[in-house]
């Protein structure tokens, strides 16, 4: 490594808690045992960050206890470097060192590999992607008065969905937020996700649609129908990627984000990413995956959209689809900002020709029931003006 352990710790002296967290994440798994006593000082340093949320030489000395005299020369070395290095310099060199180590290990593993190359490349791609994320964590802290004065900086780009409830979400989705569409099979998740991406085209916001199930041919047909009806909408703002079902990780999808640089990211759909289906707690794995998706969108300033399957046993003819119908895990809904359920038309009612969108989770406003016409062939969703009481009678009540 081109920098010494003393320089690493020197760069942290007097820094803010958010900066300390960046460095802590970067060096958490860095092995300093070949450089004693910096392995011991690393443990003290981590304690200062985690417990005291600050790092000073006096604080480190206080926690060295009986070993303070032995490590004093090394503490003086840290103090010497305090004005010689900055945090960004240290982070870049630590990341470079760890990347070289990973690539070297990968090279050795590939030389001794006897097949299953794709599996190995996927595993190492994930490791490298996680390493790249190690210096991207954002922790923001403000006094209440300061936060009030900086409100405008959080508004940023806003994506109106044009689904009939934009007034409930302050005009649209903002960067750093995610929305999940929940429906039974064939309920319209793909169509709603494409509709949102096409809305981004209307507002000249770059979007990336990642399909893990629907073929490019199906997507092409929907876009062709849409373009015929909306010839003035510029679709060059939308990129389409088809990936194999259950074969790619969320980290690999985020690599596409680095390539295409979208503001809107639609994953169709999150349940179909690669995750450990052999785990007897697969529901927990999917919940954590949803939380990671939200965190990555927040770090990259993305508007995140995805879908989730309702339980196949859900009786769509008797009642409104609700959050409790989420397949695998109700907990995955906790980390979303918005969840919209999709109830298909009820064939038991002669006049039931509309799907029902239910904005059941809304971090910025009230819940909302909305009837819509869904043109599945053209990915066009049109709100219908029907009284909410009528919707409740038609979809919440039971049938005989």
Coordinates of C-alpha atoms in Angstrom, one line a residue:
X1 CA 0.0 0.0 0.0
X2 CA 1.4 3.4 -1.0
X3 CA 0.2 5.1 2.2
X4 CA 1.1 4.1 5.7
X5 CA -1.3 3.2 8.5
X6 CA -0.2 6.4 10.3
X7 CA -1.4 8.5 7.3
X8 CA -4.8 6.6 7.3
X9 CA -5.5 7.5 11.0
X10 CA -4.1 11.0 10.6
X11 CA -6.6 11.8 7.9
X12 CA -9.4 11.1 10.4
X13 CA -8.4 13.5 13.2
X14 CA -11.0 16.2 13.8
X15 CA -13.2 15.0 10.9
X16 CA -17.0 15.0 10.9
X17 CA -18.9 11.9 11.8
X18 CA -20.0 11.3 8.2
X19 CA -16.4 11.4 7.0
X20 CA -15.4 9.0 9.8
X21 CA -18.1 6.6 8.7
X22 CA -16.7 6.7 5.1
X23 CA -13.2 5.8 6.3
X24 CA -14.5 3.2 8.8
X25 CA -16.3 1.4 6.0
X26 CA -13.2 1.5 3.8
X27 CA -10.8 0.1 6.4
X28 CA -13.1 -2.2 8.3
X29 CA -11.7 -5.4 6.7
X30 CA -8.1 -4.0 6.2
X31 CA -5.6 -6.4 7.9
X32 CA -3.1 -4.3 9.8
X33 CA -1.6 -7.2 11.7
X34 CA 1.6 -7.0 9.6
X35 CA 2.0 -3.4 11.0
X36 CA 1.9 -3.6 14.8
X37 CA 0.8 -1.7 16.9
X38 CA -1.5 -0.2 14.2
X39 CA -3.7 -3.3 14.4
X40 CA -4.3 -2.4 18.1
X41 CA -4.8 1.3 17.3
X42 CA -7.3 0.3 14.6
X43 CA -9.5 -1.3 17.3
X44 CA -9.2 1.8 19.5
X45 CA -10.0 4.0 16.5
X46 CA -13.1 2.0 15.6
X47 CA -14.3 2.2 19.2
X48 CA -13.9 6.0 19.1
X49 CA -15.9 6.2 15.8
X50 CA -18.7 3.9 16.9
X51 CA -19.1 5.0 20.5
X52 CA -17.9 8.6 20.6
X53 CA -18.5 9.6 17.0
X54 CA -15.3 11.6 16.9
X55 CA -11.6 10.9 16.8
X56 CA -8.8 13.0 18.4
X57 CA -5.3 12.0 19.6
X58 CA -6.4 12.7 23.2
X59 CA -9.3 10.4 22.9
X60 CA -7.2 7.6 21.4
X61 CA -4.6 8.0 24.2
X62 CA -7.4 7.8 26.8
X63 CA -8.5 4.4 25.4
X64 CA -5.1 3.0 25.0
X65 CA -4.9 2.5 28.8
X66 CA -1.7 0.8 30.0
X67 CA -0.4 0.5 26.5
X68 CA -0.3 4.3 25.9
X69 CA 3.5 4.6 26.5
X70 CA 4.3 1.8 24.1
X71 CA 2.2 3.3 21.3
X72 CA 3.2 6.9 22.0
X73 CA 5.9 7.1 19.2
X74 CA 3.3 5.9 16.7
X75 CA 0.8 8.4 17.9
X76 CA 3.4 11.1 17.4
X77 CA 3.8 9.8 13.8
X78 CA 0.0 10.1 13.3
X79 CA 0.2 13.7 14.6
X80 CA 3.0 14.5 12.2
X81 CA 0.9 13.4 9.2
X82 CA -2.2 15.3 10.3
X83 CA -1.5 18.3 8.1
X84 CA 0.1 16.2 5.3
X85 CA -2.8 14.1 4.1
X86 CA -6.5 14.6 3.4
X87 CA -9.4 12.1 3.7
X88 CA -10.1 11.8 -0.1
X89 CA -6.4 11.0 -0.7
X90 CA -6.5 8.3 1.8
X91 CA -9.8 6.8 0.6
X92 CA -8.6 6.6 -3.0
X93 CA -5.4 4.8 -2.0
X94 CA -7.1 2.4 0.3
X95 CA -9.7 1.6 -2.4
X96 CA -6.8 1.2 -5.0
X97 CA -4.9 -1.2 -2.6
X98 CA -8.0 -3.4 -1.9
X99 CA -8.9 -3.5 -5.6
X100 CA -5.4 -4.7 -6.5
X101 CA -5.7 -7.4 -3.9
X102 CA -9.1 -8.5 -5.2
X103 CA -8.0 -8.6 -8.8
X104 CA -4.8 -10.5 -7.9
X105 CA -6.7 -13.1 -6.0
X106 CA -9.2 -13.4 -8.9
X107 CA -6.4 -13.9 -11.3
X108 CA -5.0 -16.8 -9.2
X109 CA -8.4 -18.3 -8.9
X110 CA -9.1 -18.2 -12.6
X111 CA -5.7 -19.8 -13.4
X112 CA -6.6 -22.7 -11.2
X113 CA -10.3 -22.8 -12.4
X114 CA -11.7 -25.9 -14.1
X115 CA -15.0 -24.6 -15.5
X116 CA -17.9 -22.8 -14.0
X117 CA -16.4 -19.6 -15.2
X118 CA -19.6 -17.6 -15.2
X119 CA -20.3 -18.4 -11.5
X120 CA -16.9 -17.2 -10.5
X121 CA -17.1 -14.0 -12.5
X122 CA -20.5 -13.2 -11.0
X123 CA -19.2 -13.7 -7.4
X124 CA -16.1 -11.5 -8.1
X125 CA -18.2 -8.9 -9.9
X126 CA -20.3 -8.6 -6.7
X127 CA -17.2 -8.3 -4.5
X128 CA -15.7 -5.5 -6.7
X129 CA -19.1 -3.7 -6.9
X130 CA -19.4 -3.8 -3.1
X131 CA -15.9 -2.4 -2.8
X132 CA -16.8 0.4 -5.1
X133 CA -19.8 1.2 -2.8
X134 CA -17.5 1.3 0.2
X135 CA -16.8 5.0 -0.1
X136 CA -20.2 6.2 -1.2
X137 CA -22.2 6.1 2.1
X138 CA -23.8 9.4 2.9
X139 CA -24.7 10.5 6.4
X140 CA -26.3 13.9 6.7
X141 CA -26.7 15.8 9.9
X142 CA -28.3 19.2 10.4
X143 CA -29.9 21.2 13.2
X144 CA -33.7 21.7 12.8
X145 CA -33.3 25.4 11.9
X146 CA -30.6 24.6 9.3
X147 CA -32.7 21.8 7.8
X148 CA -35.6 24.2 7.4
X149 CA -33.4 26.6 5.5
X150 CA -32.1 23.9 3.2
X151 CA -35.4 22.3 2.3
X152 CA -35.2 23.3 -1.4
X153 CA -32.1 21.2 -2.0
X154 CA -34.0 18.0 -1.3
X155 CA -36.7 18.7 -3.9
X156 CA -34.4 18.1 -6.9
X157 CA -35.9 16.2 -9.9
X158 CA -39.5 15.2 -9.6
X159 CA -41.2 12.5 -11.7
X160 CA -45.0 12.9 -12.1
X161 CA -46.6 9.5 -12.6
X162 CA -49.9 10.6 -14.1
X163 CA -51.8 7.8 -12.3
X164 CA -54.3 10.0 -10.6
X165 CA -52.6 10.5 -7.3
X166 CA -49.7 12.9 -8.0
X167 CA -51.4 15.4 -5.7
X168 CA -51.0 12.9 -2.8
X169 CA -47.2 12.6 -3.4
X170 CA -46.4 16.3 -3.7
X171 CA -46.4 16.2 -7.5
X172 CA -44.3 13.1 -8.1
X173 CA -41.4 10.9 -7.1
X174 CA -38.2 12.5 -6.0
X175 CA -34.6 11.2 -6.3
X176 CA -33.7 8.9 -3.5
X177 CA -37.2 7.4 -3.3
X178 CA -38.5 4.0 -4.4
X179 CA -42.0 2.8 -5.3
X180 CA -43.2 -0.8 -5.5
X181 CA -46.2 -1.9 -7.6
X182 CA -47.8 -5.0 -6.0
X183 CA -50.2 -7.2 -8.0
X184 CA -51.1 -10.8 -8.7
X185 CA -49.7 -12.5 -11.8
X186 CA -50.8 -10.6 -15.0
X187 CA -52.1 -7.7 -13.0
X188 CA -50.0 -5.1 -14.8
X189 CA -46.7 -4.6 -13.0
X190 CA -44.7 -4.5 -16.2
X191 CA -47.2 -2.1 -17.9
X192 CA -47.1 0.3 -14.9
X193 CA -43.3 0.2 -14.8
X194 CA -43.1 1.0 -18.5
X195 CA -45.7 3.7 -18.1
X196 CA -43.5 5.4 -15.4
X197 CA -40.5 5.1 -17.7
X198 CA -42.4 6.7 -20.6
X199 CA -43.5 9.4 -18.2
X200 CA -39.9 10.2 -17.6
X201 CA -39.5 10.5 -21.4
X202 CA -42.3 13.0 -21.5
X203 CA -40.5 15.1 -18.9
X204 CA -37.0 14.6 -20.5
X205 CA -35.7 12.6 -17.6
X206 CA -33.3 9.8 -18.5
X207 CA -34.5 6.3 -17.6
X208 CA -33.3 2.7 -17.6
X209 CA -35.8 -0.2 -17.7
X210 CA -34.2 -3.5 -16.7
X211 CA -36.3 -6.6 -17.5
X212 CA -35.6 -9.8 -15.7
X213 CA -38.6 -11.7 -17.2
X214 CA -40.3 -10.0 -20.1
X215 CA -38.6 -10.4 -23.5
X216 CA -37.3 -7.5 -25.5
X217 CA -39.8 -8.5 -28.2
X218 CA -42.8 -7.9 -25.9
X219 CA -41.3 -4.6 -24.7
X220 CA -40.7 -3.6 -28.4
X221 CA -44.3 -4.2 -29.3
X222 CA -45.5 -2.1 -26.3
X223 CA -43.2 0.7 -27.3
X224 CA -44.3 0.6 -30.9
X225 CA -48.0 0.9 -30.0
X226 CA -47.1 3.7 -27.6
X227 CA -45.1 5.6 -30.3
X228 CA -48.0 5.4 -32.8
X229 CA -50.3 7.1 -30.3
X230 CA -47.7 9.5 -29.0
X231 CA -45.4 10.3 -32.0
X232 CA -44.1 13.5 -30.4
X233 CA -42.6 11.8 -27.3
X234 CA -38.9 11.4 -27.6
X235 CA -38.0 7.8 -26.5
X236 CA -34.3 8.3 -26.8
X237 CA -34.2 9.2 -23.1
X238 CA -35.1 5.5 -22.3
X239 CA -32.7 2.6 -22.4
X240 CA -33.9 -1.0 -22.2
X241 CA -31.8 -3.9 -20.9
X242 CA -32.9 -7.6 -20.7
X243 CA -31.1 -9.8 -18.2
X244 CA -31.5 -13.5 -17.4
X245 CA -34.0 -14.3 -14.6
X246 CA -32.5 -15.1 -11.2
X247 CA -29.0 -14.8 -12.7
X248 CA -27.9 -11.3 -11.9
X249 CA -27.4 -9.5 -8.6
X250 CA -28.5 -6.0 -7.6
X251 CA -24.8 -4.9 -7.7
X252 CA -24.6 -6.0 -11.3
X253 CA -27.7 -4.0 -12.1
X254 CA -26.0 -1.0 -10.5
X255 CA -23.1 -1.4 -12.8
X256 CA -25.5 -0.7 -15.7
X257 CA -26.5 2.5 -13.9
X258 CA -22.8 3.6 -14.1
X259 CA -22.9 2.9 -17.8
X260 CA -26.2 4.5 -18.8
X261 CA -26.4 7.2 -16.1
X262 CA -30.2 7.3 -15.7
X263 CA -32.2 9.3 -13.2
X264 CA -35.1 6.8 -13.2
X265 CA -34.3 3.1 -12.7
X266 CA -37.1 0.5 -13.1
X267 CA -36.3 -3.1 -12.3
X268 CA -38.9 -5.5 -13.5
X269 CA -39.0 -6.9 -11.0
X270 CA -37.0 -7.1 -7.7
X271 CA -38.1 -10.6 -6.7
X272 CA -36.4 -12.0 -9.9
X273 CA -32.9 -10.8 -9.0
X274 CA -30.4 -13.5 -7.9
X275 CA -30.8 -14.2 -4.2
X276 CA -30.4 -17.3 -2.0
X277 CA -33.6 -19.3 -2.6
X278 CA -32.1 -22.2 -0.6
X279 CA -32.1 -20.1 2.6
X280 CA -34.9 -21.1 4.9
X281 CA -35.3 -17.4 5.6
X282 CA -35.6 -16.3 1.9
X283 CA -38.3 -13.9 2.9
X284 CA -35.6 -12.1 5.0
X285 CA -33.2 -12.1 2.2
X286 CA -35.7 -10.4 -0.1
X287 CA -36.5 -7.8 2.6
X288 CA -32.8 -6.9 2.9
X289 CA -32.6 -6.8 -0.9
X290 CA -35.3 -4.2 -1.0
X291 CA -33.5 -2.1 1.7
X292 CA -30.3 -2.3 -0.4
X293 CA -32.2 -1.1 -3.5
X294 CA -33.5 1.9 -1.6
X295 CA -30.1 2.7 -0.1
X296 CA -28.4 2.5 -3.5
X297 CA -31.0 4.8 -5.1
X298 CA -30.5 7.3 -2.3
X299 CA -26.7 7.2 -2.7
X300 CA -26.8 7.7 -6.5
X301 CA -29.7 10.1 -6.6
X302 CA -32.0 7.7 -8.5
X303 CA -35.8 7.4 -8.6
X304 CA -36.3 3.7 -8.1
X305 CA -39.3 1.7 -9.4
X306 CA -39.9 -2.0 -9.1
X307 CA -42.7 -4.6 -8.8
X308 CA -43.5 -7.4 -6.5
X309 CA -45.8 -10.4 -6.8
X310 CA -48.9 -10.7 -4.6
X311 CA -49.5 -14.1 -3.3
X312 CA -50.8 -16.4 -6.0
X313 CA -53.7 -17.5 -3.7
X314 CA -55.0 -13.9 -3.5
X315 CA -58.6 -13.9 -4.4
X316 CA -58.8 -10.8 -6.7
X317 CA -62.5 -11.3 -7.3
X318 CA -63.5 -10.7 -3.8
X319 CA -61.6 -7.8 -2.4
X320 CA -59.0 -5.1 -3.0
X321 CA -55.3 -6.2 -3.2
X322 CA -53.6 -5.0 0.0
X323 CA -50.0 -4.9 1.3
X324 CA -50.8 -8.0 3.4
X325 CA -51.0 -9.9 0.0
X326 CA -47.3 -9.4 -0.6
X327 CA -45.6 -12.6 -1.5
X328 CA -42.5 -13.9 0.4
X329 CA -42.3 -10.9 2.7
X330 CA -44.5 -8.2 4.0
X331 CA -41.3 -6.7 5.5
X332 CA -39.9 -5.7 2.2
X333 CA -42.6 -3.0 2.0
X334 CA -41.3 -1.3 5.2
X335 CA -38.3 0.2 3.3
X336 CA -40.2 1.5 0.4
X337 CA -41.4 5.1 0.3
X338 CA -44.6 4.2 -1.7
X339 CA -46.5 1.1 -2.5
X340 CA -49.3 0.9 -5.0
X341 CA -51.4 -2.3 -5.3
X342 CA -53.0 -3.2 -8.6
X343 CA -56.4 -4.9 -8.5
X344 CA -57.5 -6.2 -12.0
X345 CA -61.1 -5.7 -13.2
X346 CA -63.7 -7.9 -11.3
X347 CA -65.4 -10.2 -13.9
X348 CA -68.2 -10.8 -11.4
X349 CA -69.5 -7.3 -12.0
X350 CA -70.8 -6.5 -15.5
X351 CA -69.8 -2.9 -15.1
X352 CA -66.3 -3.6 -13.6
X353 CA -64.0 -2.7 -16.5
X354 CA -61.4 -0.7 -14.6
X355 CA -58.3 -1.8 -12.7
X356 CA -58.0 -0.2 -9.2
X357 CA -54.7 1.3 -8.0
X358 CA -54.5 1.7 -4.2
X359 CA -51.7 4.0 -2.9
X360 CA -51.7 2.2 0.4
X361 CA -48.3 3.3 1.6
X362 CA -47.4 6.9 1.2
X363 CA -44.6 8.6 3.2
X364 CA -45.7 12.0 2.0
X365 CA -49.4 12.1 2.2
X366 CA -52.7 10.2 2.4
X367 CA -53.7 6.9 0.9
X368 CA -55.7 7.0 -2.3
X369 CA -58.0 4.7 -4.4
X370 CA -57.9 5.4 -8.1
X371 CA -59.6 3.6 -11.0
X372 CA -57.6 3.4 -14.2
X373 CA -57.9 2.0 -17.7
X374 CA -54.7 0.0 -18.5
X375 CA -53.8 -0.4 -22.2
X376 CA -51.5 -3.4 -21.9
X377 CA -50.6 -3.3 -25.5
X378 CA -49.2 0.3 -25.4
X379 CA -48.2 0.7 -21.8
X380 CA -50.6 3.5 -21.4
X381 CA -52.5 4.0 -18.1
X382 CA -55.3 6.5 -18.0
X383 CA -57.0 7.6 -14.7
X384 CA -60.8 7.3 -14.6
X385 CA -63.0 9.6 -12.6
X386 CA -65.1 7.4 -10.3
X387 CA -66.2 8.2 -6.8
X388 CA -64.1 6.5 -4.1
X389 CA -67.2 5.2 -2.3
X390 CA -68.2 3.5 -5.5
X391 CA -64.8 1.9 -5.8
X392 CA -64.9 0.7 -2.2
X393 CA -68.3 -0.9 -2.7
X394 CA -67.2 -2.6 -5.9
X395 CA -63.8 -3.9 -4.7
X396 CA -63.7 -4.2 -1.0
X397 CA -67.0 -5.9 -0.3
X398 CA -67.4 -9.7 -0.8
X399 CA -69.4 -11.4 -3.5
X400 CA -72.0 -14.1 -3.3

